[in-house]
Amino acid sequence: MIIRFIMMTNPKQLAIKDFVYELPDERIAKYPLPERDQSKLLLYRQGNIADHHFTDLPQLLPAQSLLVFNDTKVVQARLLFQKETGGIIEIFCLEPVAPHREVQLAMQQTNSCTWKCLIGNNKRWKSGSLSLHFEGGTLTAEREAQQEGHFLIRFSWQPAALTFAEVLEQCGKLPLPPYLNRDLTPDDRTRYQTIYAHQEGAVAAPTAGLHFTERVLESLKQQEIDIAYLTLHVGAGTFKPVKADVMEAHEMHAEQLYVTRPLIERLVAQSGKPIIPVGTTSMRSLESLYWLGTKVLEQPKLPLQELFVSQWQPYETTSPPDSADALKALLQYMDQNKADHLHASTQIIIAPGYSFKICSGLVTNFHQPESTLLLLVSALIGESWRKVYQHAMANSYRFLSYGDSSLLLP
């Protein structure tokens, strides 16, 4: 049975200080375990907690579950340019601006492109362009404009026939989460990617998926647990701290979402059976699909480029449709626009008071205090999040990106 939730509060008035717990630095997993699937797995099922290993996951999932993965791939988005004086300027690519805003297209761009970026040591970049040499080529960066909180950087490169994805692979560095507070190791290039990572464009990994191995995927098949994939390119905003006293003053980051027609058809066919996302990004994506369907029901002629879920849309819709109706509306909308996939952006915030439309559980790691990810967990299991985190702390679970996992079934 899929659990539905009734909206009880307005999350705009939530105080982030109510979502805090003590996380000692030594409990943050700074490095991955030698074997991906040997992490611990905390099972929360209808108020009860039990300890398992991640290899137990297939046997713990509800029968006839559909497990939905995010197949985004982390790109080497950190670029270190050395000035002639020896100083290092770091440029961190956030999202594309021109000639394409779609990440999938931007990664295949040749010759030149413009991205929204963060710059480290910007004050030392007085003027002119920066160059970064790599085997067989050169990448050049020029500042086009400064905007609130970021810069627009125009990149050009030789050989011009290379794609931007190939350039980043040649001369970029993997962007580890800032809270790891350590240098890259050779292992990070593979271990900070899921084994099913496919669509290049994320600057942070969907870390709930880091525990999966071919062995676990095969075990899922044996348990007749079906799997499906979508793509949400995780942005640096996933680490954005909540500085506002109440959530109404916190602006969620927007992320790009890609889904295919077969996925939406599979979700419709799964109606009435458990749909379990792997990670908060998959959950935000699935729930965003519902709200996109709601939007096209209200605006059938909405242009494709205006497919967007705003932060507070779920809490401002007065008569939300049935989930199957919303998903079928998306399929009809795709037919009308002769589209075999949807590209949209979502700024959705899932917090206590949210009414789940698609998801009935969650596979996820343990998140930072006072984070929007912790709000999402609380939206799913209510105040029990405190009991879950207290148990994890008392039983030596490892926290954050390279940490242990949980299966949350309200």
Short mmCIF file of C-alpha atoms in Angstrom, two decimals:
data_model
loop_
_atom_site.label_atom_id
_atom_site.label_comp_id
_atom_site.label_asym_id
_atom_site.label_seq_id
_atom_site.Cartn_x
_atom_site.Cartn_y
_atom_site.Cartn_z
CA MET A 1 0.00 0.00 0.00
CA ILE A 2 1.26 3.48 -0.82
CA ILE A 3 1.22 5.78 2.19
CA ARG A 4 -0.33 9.21 1.59
CA PHE A 5 0.33 12.17 3.83
CA ILE A 6 -1.95 15.02 4.80
CA MET A 7 -0.59 18.55 4.82
CA MET A 8 -0.51 19.69 8.44
CA THR A 9 1.71 22.76 8.47
CA ASN A 10 2.93 25.49 6.18
CA PRO A 11 6.65 24.75 5.70
CA LYS A 12 7.33 28.42 4.99
CA GLN A 13 7.19 28.99 8.74
CA LEU A 14 9.50 26.10 9.70
CA ALA A 15 12.54 27.13 11.73
CA ILE A 16 15.71 25.38 10.57
CA LYS A 17 17.04 25.42 14.15
CA ASP A 18 14.44 22.72 14.90
CA PHE A 19 16.30 20.33 12.58
CA VAL A 20 19.64 20.10 14.30
CA TYR A 21 21.61 17.27 15.86
CA GLU A 22 25.21 17.02 17.00
CA LEU A 23 27.49 15.62 14.28
CA PRO A 24 31.09 15.22 15.50
CA ASP A 25 33.69 15.51 12.76
CA GLU A 26 34.92 11.97 13.42
CA ARG A 27 31.50 10.58 12.44
CA ILE A 28 31.76 12.04 8.92
CA ALA A 29 32.99 9.34 6.54
CA LYS A 30 36.01 10.98 4.92
CA TYR A 31 36.78 7.98 2.70
CA PRO A 32 34.66 5.21 1.16
CA LEU A 33 34.75 1.65 2.45
CA PRO A 34 36.88 -0.84 0.48
CA GLU A 35 33.68 -2.50 -0.83
CA ARG A 36 30.70 -0.34 -1.83
CA ASP A 37 27.99 -2.70 -0.64
CA GLN A 38 29.52 -3.46 2.76
CA SER A 39 28.11 -0.31 4.30
CA LYS A 40 25.55 -0.54 7.07
CA LEU A 41 21.86 -0.20 6.26
CA LEU A 42 19.41 1.14 8.83
CA LEU A 43 15.87 -0.09 8.21
CA TYR A 44 13.05 2.16 9.45
CA ARG A 45 9.72 0.46 8.88
CA GLN A 46 6.53 1.93 10.33
CA GLY A 47 8.21 3.20 13.48
CA ASN A 48 10.56 0.25 14.07
CA ILE A 49 14.33 0.35 13.54
CA ALA A 50 16.63 -2.56 12.67
CA ASP A 51 20.30 -2.83 11.65
CA HIS A 52 21.37 -4.55 8.43
CA HIS A 53 24.06 -4.47 5.77
CA PHE A 54 23.45 -2.92 2.38
CA THR A 55 23.53 -6.32 0.67
CA ASP A 56 20.29 -7.08 2.56
CA LEU A 57 18.42 -4.30 0.72
CA PRO A 58 16.74 -6.47 -1.96
CA GLN A 59 15.19 -8.72 0.71
CA LEU A 60 13.96 -5.72 2.76
CA LEU A 61 12.14 -3.84 0.01
CA PRO A 62 8.34 -4.27 -0.18
CA ALA A 63 7.16 -6.81 -2.74
CA GLN A 64 6.56 -5.48 -6.26
CA SER A 65 8.56 -2.32 -5.56
CA LEU A 66 9.89 -0.14 -8.36
CA LEU A 67 13.30 1.27 -7.44
CA VAL A 68 14.14 4.52 -9.27
CA PHE A 69 17.78 5.59 -9.73
CA ASN A 70 19.36 8.89 -10.76
CA ASP A 71 21.91 8.09 -13.50
CA THR A 72 23.62 11.50 -13.56
CA LYS A 73 27.41 11.46 -13.81
CA VAL A 74 29.69 13.84 -11.92
CA VAL A 75 31.87 15.92 -14.23
CA GLN A 76 35.32 17.22 -13.36
CA ALA A 77 33.98 20.72 -12.81
CA ARG A 78 36.95 22.22 -10.89
CA LEU A 79 39.44 23.96 -13.16
CA LEU A 80 42.73 25.19 -11.69
CA PHE A 81 44.39 27.91 -13.79
CA GLN A 82 47.93 28.97 -12.88
CA LYS A 83 48.87 32.60 -13.52
CA GLU A 84 52.31 33.54 -14.81
CA THR A 85 53.08 34.82 -11.31
CA GLY A 86 52.37 31.35 -9.92
CA GLY A 87 49.03 32.13 -8.26
CA ILE A 88 46.17 29.65 -8.68
CA ILE A 89 42.72 30.75 -9.83
CA GLU A 90 40.04 28.10 -9.37
CA ILE A 91 36.97 28.16 -11.62
CA PHE A 92 34.09 25.93 -10.57
CA CYS A 93 31.54 25.28 -13.34
CA LEU A 94 27.97 25.43 -12.02
CA GLU A 95 25.62 25.38 -15.00
CA PRO A 96 25.64 26.26 -18.71
CA VAL A 97 24.33 29.55 -20.07
CA ALA A 98 25.19 29.67 -23.81
CA PRO A 99 24.80 28.50 -26.50
CA HIS A 100 22.77 25.85 -24.60
CA ARG A 101 21.20 25.90 -21.15
CA GLU A 102 20.44 22.19 -21.26
CA VAL A 103 23.32 20.36 -19.60
CA GLN A 104 23.08 17.39 -21.98
CA LEU A 105 23.59 19.66 -24.99
CA ALA A 106 26.15 21.90 -23.28
CA MET A 107 28.43 18.95 -22.51
CA GLN A 108 28.52 18.10 -26.23
CA GLN A 109 29.33 21.68 -27.29
CA THR A 110 32.50 22.14 -29.32
CA ASN A 111 34.82 25.15 -29.74
CA SER A 112 33.41 27.46 -27.01
CA CYS A 113 30.67 27.94 -24.44
CA THR A 114 29.62 30.16 -21.52
CA TRP A 115 28.94 28.83 -18.01
CA LYS A 116 27.84 30.24 -14.70
CA CYS A 117 30.82 29.72 -12.37
CA LEU A 118 32.29 30.36 -8.96
CA ILE A 119 35.82 31.77 -8.84
CA GLY A 120 38.35 31.16 -6.12
CA ASN A 121 41.02 33.90 -5.71
CA ASN A 122 39.06 36.17 -8.04
CA LYS A 123 40.76 39.28 -6.64
CA ARG A 124 44.05 38.00 -8.04
CA TRP A 125 42.56 37.79 -11.53
CA LYS A 126 43.04 41.43 -12.44
CA SER A 127 42.32 41.31 -16.17
CA GLY A 128 42.73 39.37 -19.38
CA SER A 129 42.21 35.67 -20.01
CA LEU A 130 43.56 32.57 -18.29
CA SER A 131 44.96 29.51 -20.04
CA LEU A 132 45.16 25.91 -18.93
CA HIS A 133 47.27 23.49 -20.96
CA PHE A 134 46.43 19.82 -21.18
CA GLU A 135 47.77 16.97 -23.27
CA GLY A 136 47.29 18.02 -26.88
CA GLY A 137 45.34 21.19 -26.21
CA THR A 138 44.63 24.46 -24.36
CA LEU A 139 41.57 25.75 -22.50
CA THR A 140 41.08 29.53 -22.23
CA ALA A 141 38.78 31.32 -19.77
CA GLU A 142 37.49 34.90 -20.03
CA ARG A 143 35.20 36.74 -17.60
CA GLU A 144 32.10 38.04 -19.36
CA ALA A 145 30.14 39.40 -16.41
CA GLN A 146 29.74 39.33 -12.66
CA GLN A 147 26.29 38.53 -11.33
CA GLU A 148 24.91 38.00 -7.87
CA GLY A 149 26.96 35.24 -6.28
CA HIS A 150 28.69 34.05 -9.46
CA PHE A 151 30.43 34.96 -12.72
CA LEU A 152 29.74 34.24 -16.37
CA ILE A 153 32.84 32.66 -17.87
CA ARG A 154 33.39 32.11 -21.58
CA PHE A 155 35.50 29.06 -22.31
CA SER A 156 37.19 28.36 -25.62
CA TRP A 157 39.59 25.56 -26.46
CA GLN A 158 41.85 23.92 -28.95
CA PRO A 159 41.45 21.47 -30.60
CA ALA A 160 38.04 23.02 -31.26
CA ALA A 161 36.56 19.66 -32.29
CA LEU A 162 36.71 18.40 -28.70
CA THR A 163 33.45 18.48 -26.74
CA PHE A 164 33.32 20.39 -23.47
CA ALA A 165 32.84 17.05 -21.69
CA GLU A 166 36.12 15.83 -23.21
CA VAL A 167 37.88 19.04 -22.19
CA LEU A 168 36.72 18.73 -18.58
CA GLU A 169 37.79 15.08 -18.55
CA GLN A 170 41.25 16.14 -19.74
CA CYS A 171 41.95 19.06 -17.44
CA GLY A 172 39.30 19.28 -14.71
CA LYS A 173 39.23 17.88 -11.20
CA LEU A 174 36.41 16.09 -9.42
CA PRO A 175 34.52 18.38 -6.99
CA LEU A 176 34.41 16.52 -3.68
CA PRO A 177 31.90 17.74 -1.06
CA PRO A 178 33.40 20.62 0.94
CA TYR A 179 32.76 18.92 4.29
CA LEU A 180 35.23 16.14 3.42
CA ASN A 181 37.92 18.78 3.78
CA ARG A 182 40.65 16.74 2.10
CA ASP A 183 42.50 16.39 -1.19
CA LEU A 184 41.38 14.08 -3.97
CA THR A 185 42.73 10.55 -4.08
CA PRO A 186 42.98 8.37 -7.22
CA ASP A 187 40.12 6.23 -5.85
CA ASP A 188 37.72 9.19 -5.76
CA ARG A 189 37.46 9.28 -9.54
CA THR A 190 35.62 5.97 -9.50
CA ARG A 191 34.22 5.81 -5.98
CA TYR A 192 32.51 9.23 -6.15
CA GLN A 193 30.46 7.93 -9.09
CA THR A 194 27.65 5.41 -9.06
CA ILE A 195 28.35 2.29 -11.12
CA TYR A 196 25.38 3.22 -13.35
CA ALA A 197 26.38 6.88 -13.88
CA HIS A 198 25.69 7.71 -17.50
CA GLN A 199 24.48 11.26 -18.19
CA GLU A 200 27.29 13.79 -17.67
CA GLY A 201 26.43 17.04 -15.93
CA ALA A 202 26.36 16.80 -12.11
CA VAL A 203 28.81 18.62 -9.83
CA ALA A 204 27.89 16.39 -6.87
CA ALA A 205 27.12 12.68 -6.78
CA PRO A 206 23.69 11.25 -5.96
CA THR A 207 25.36 9.57 -3.01
CA ALA A 208 22.59 7.15 -2.00
CA GLY A 209 23.51 5.22 -5.13
CA LEU A 210 27.20 4.85 -4.24
CA HIS A 211 26.44 1.65 -2.28
CA PHE A 212 25.10 -0.30 -5.26
CA THR A 213 27.22 -3.02 -6.88
CA GLU A 214 26.52 -5.47 -9.69
CA ARG A 215 25.98 -8.06 -6.97
CA VAL A 216 23.19 -5.98 -5.38
CA LEU A 217 21.61 -5.20 -8.75
CA GLU A 218 21.57 -8.91 -9.58
CA SER A 219 20.00 -9.67 -6.21
CA LEU A 220 17.27 -7.08 -6.94
CA LYS A 221 16.51 -8.94 -10.15
CA GLN A 222 16.28 -12.25 -8.28
CA GLN A 223 13.82 -10.67 -5.82
CA GLU A 224 11.75 -9.42 -8.79
CA ILE A 225 12.34 -5.80 -7.79
CA ASP A 226 12.04 -3.71 -10.94
CA ILE A 227 14.35 -0.74 -11.55
CA ALA A 228 14.13 2.42 -13.66
CA TYR A 229 16.31 5.48 -14.30
CA LEU A 230 15.85 9.21 -14.54
CA THR A 231 18.37 12.05 -14.61
CA LEU A 232 18.62 15.00 -12.28
CA HIS A 233 21.92 16.87 -12.57
CA VAL A 234 22.89 17.59 -8.98
CA GLY A 235 24.08 21.17 -8.53
CA ALA A 236 26.44 22.74 -6.02
CA GLY A 237 23.35 24.18 -4.35
CA THR A 238 22.82 20.79 -2.73
CA PHE A 239 25.48 21.91 -0.22
CA LYS A 240 23.97 25.39 0.19
CA PRO A 241 23.49 25.99 3.91
CA VAL A 242 20.17 27.29 5.22
CA LYS A 243 21.03 30.66 6.74
CA ALA A 244 17.50 32.00 7.07
CA ASP A 245 15.66 31.70 10.39
CA VAL A 246 12.53 30.39 8.65
CA MET A 247 12.31 28.49 5.38
CA GLU A 248 10.24 31.17 3.65
CA ALA A 249 13.44 33.24 3.39
CA HIS A 250 15.53 30.38 1.96
CA GLU A 251 15.72 30.11 -1.82
CA MET A 252 16.11 26.56 -3.09
CA HIS A 253 18.56 25.90 -5.91
CA ALA A 254 17.09 24.84 -9.27
CA GLU A 255 18.31 21.66 -10.94
CA GLN A 256 17.80 20.22 -14.41
CA LEU A 257 15.66 17.12 -14.78
CA TYR A 258 15.45 14.72 -17.75
CA VAL A 259 12.94 11.89 -18.06
CA THR A 260 11.94 9.62 -20.91
CA ARG A 261 8.48 8.60 -21.99
CA PRO A 262 9.05 4.93 -20.99
CA LEU A 263 9.82 6.03 -17.42
CA ILE A 264 6.55 7.96 -17.10
CA GLU A 265 4.65 5.04 -18.62
CA ARG A 266 6.32 2.73 -16.09
CA LEU A 267 5.28 5.01 -13.22
CA VAL A 268 1.67 4.96 -14.43
CA ALA A 269 1.75 1.17 -14.61
CA GLN A 270 3.11 1.07 -11.03
CA SER A 271 0.09 2.93 -9.65
CA GLY A 272 -0.97 1.41 -6.32
CA LYS A 273 2.37 -0.37 -5.85
CA PRO A 274 5.47 0.93 -4.02
CA ILE A 275 7.73 3.41 -5.84
CA ILE A 276 10.99 3.85 -3.92
CA PRO A 277 13.55 6.45 -5.04
CA VAL A 278 17.24 5.89 -4.50
CA GLY A 279 18.32 9.19 -2.99
CA THR A 280 16.81 12.58 -2.34
CA THR A 281 17.50 13.70 -5.92
CA SER A 282 15.40 10.83 -7.30
CA MET A 283 12.65 11.66 -4.80
CA ARG A 284 12.65 15.34 -5.75
CA SER A 285 12.54 14.33 -9.42
CA LEU A 286 9.63 11.91 -9.05
CA GLU A 287 7.57 14.32 -7.00
CA SER A 288 8.40 17.11 -9.47
CA LEU A 289 6.95 15.00 -12.29
CA TYR A 290 3.62 15.02 -10.48
CA TRP A 291 3.66 18.82 -10.18
CA LEU A 292 4.69 19.19 -13.83
CA GLY A 293 1.66 17.06 -14.71
CA THR A 294 -0.52 19.31 -12.55
CA LYS A 295 0.84 22.34 -14.37
CA VAL A 296 0.15 21.00 -17.88
CA LEU A 297 -3.36 19.99 -16.80
CA GLU A 298 -3.94 23.64 -15.94
CA GLN A 299 -1.99 24.99 -18.94
CA PRO A 300 -2.15 22.45 -21.82
CA LYS A 301 -0.38 24.85 -24.21
CA LEU A 302 2.53 25.55 -21.85
CA PRO A 303 5.74 25.86 -23.93
CA LEU A 304 8.30 23.09 -23.37
CA GLN A 305 10.90 25.63 -22.23
CA GLU A 306 8.60 26.74 -19.40
CA LEU A 307 8.44 23.33 -17.68
CA PHE A 308 9.45 24.36 -14.17
CA VAL A 309 8.42 23.45 -10.64
CA SER A 310 8.81 26.39 -8.31
CA GLN A 311 9.80 26.07 -4.67
CA TRP A 312 6.34 26.56 -3.19
CA GLN A 313 4.09 25.26 -5.98
CA PRO A 314 3.12 22.08 -4.06
CA TYR A 315 1.89 24.12 -1.12
CA GLU A 316 -0.10 26.61 -3.19
CA THR A 317 -2.11 24.20 -5.35
CA THR A 318 -5.66 24.08 -4.03
CA SER A 319 -7.10 21.02 -5.84
CA PRO A 320 -4.26 18.63 -6.71
CA PRO A 321 -5.26 15.83 -9.14
CA ASP A 322 -4.75 12.11 -8.68
CA SER A 323 -1.14 11.05 -9.31
CA ALA A 324 -2.04 8.80 -12.25
CA ASP A 325 -4.04 11.63 -13.87
CA ALA A 326 -1.09 14.02 -13.50
CA LEU A 327 1.33 11.53 -15.07
CA LYS A 328 -1.08 10.72 -17.91
CA ALA A 329 -1.39 14.45 -18.55
CA LEU A 330 2.38 14.58 -19.01
CA LEU A 331 2.22 11.76 -21.56
CA GLN A 332 -0.54 13.57 -23.47
CA TYR A 333 1.48 16.78 -23.32
CA MET A 334 4.50 14.94 -24.79
CA ASP A 335 2.29 13.60 -27.59
CA GLN A 336 1.08 17.12 -28.38
CA ASN A 337 4.65 18.39 -28.49
CA LYS A 338 6.03 15.34 -30.32
CA ALA A 339 8.56 14.86 -27.51
CA ASP A 340 10.09 11.52 -26.52
CA HIS A 341 11.65 13.01 -23.37
CA LEU A 342 11.05 15.92 -21.03
CA HIS A 343 13.64 18.46 -19.96
CA ALA A 344 12.52 20.60 -17.04
CA SER A 345 13.94 22.34 -14.02
CA THR A 346 12.79 21.97 -10.46
CA GLN A 347 13.20 24.09 -7.38
CA ILE A 348 10.88 21.94 -5.26
CA ILE A 349 11.39 21.90 -1.51
CA ILE A 350 10.08 18.83 0.29
CA ALA A 351 9.58 19.64 3.95
CA PRO A 352 7.21 18.70 6.78
CA GLY A 353 3.73 19.55 5.54
CA TYR A 354 4.41 18.08 2.09
CA SER A 355 1.88 15.56 0.73
CA PHE A 356 3.68 12.78 -1.16
CA LYS A 357 2.14 11.93 -4.52
CA ILE A 358 4.49 9.38 -6.10
CA CYS A 359 7.00 8.05 -3.56
CA SER A 360 6.27 5.59 -0.76
CA GLY A 361 9.74 5.20 0.77
CA LEU A 362 13.36 6.23 0.34
CA VAL A 363 16.89 4.83 0.19
CA THR A 364 19.20 7.54 1.48
CA ASN A 365 22.37 8.34 3.42
CA PHE A 366 22.53 10.38 6.64
CA HIS A 367 22.44 14.12 6.05
CA GLN A 368 23.89 17.26 7.57
CA PRO A 369 22.13 19.05 10.44
CA GLU A 370 20.04 22.09 9.46
CA SER A 371 19.89 21.01 5.81
CA THR A 372 17.02 20.86 3.33
CA LEU A 373 17.81 17.14 2.93
CA LEU A 374 17.02 16.59 6.59
CA LEU A 375 13.74 18.48 6.06
CA LEU A 376 12.93 16.01 3.28
CA VAL A 377 13.55 13.03 5.57
CA SER A 378 11.34 14.62 8.22
CA ALA A 379 8.61 15.15 5.63
CA LEU A 380 8.67 11.40 4.96
CA ILE A 381 8.90 9.94 8.49
CA GLY A 382 7.90 12.88 10.68
CA GLU A 383 9.52 13.41 14.08
CA SER A 384 10.86 9.84 13.90
CA TRP A 385 13.85 11.30 12.07
CA ARG A 386 15.25 12.12 15.51
CA LYS A 387 14.94 8.51 16.65
CA VAL A 388 16.56 7.30 13.41
CA TYR A 389 19.52 9.66 13.73
CA GLN A 390 19.95 8.97 17.44
CA HIS A 391 20.06 5.25 16.69
CA ALA A 392 22.57 5.77 13.88
CA MET A 393 24.78 7.88 16.15
CA ALA A 394 24.59 5.36 18.99
CA ASN A 395 25.40 2.42 16.71
CA SER A 396 28.49 3.73 14.91
CA TYR A 397 26.91 4.54 11.56
CA ARG A 398 29.05 6.64 9.22
CA PHE A 399 27.52 9.93 8.01
CA LEU A 400 27.23 12.01 4.81
CA SER A 401 28.37 11.26 1.24
CA TYR A 402 30.71 8.33 1.83
CA GLY A 403 28.74 7.16 4.86
CA ASP A 404 26.22 4.41 5.52
CA SER A 405 22.70 4.03 4.17
CA SER A 406 19.10 3.77 5.32
CA LEU A 407 15.84 2.41 3.95
CA LEU A 408 12.94 4.52 5.20
CA LEU A 409 9.47 2.98 4.91
CA PRO A 410 6.82 5.04 6.74
#
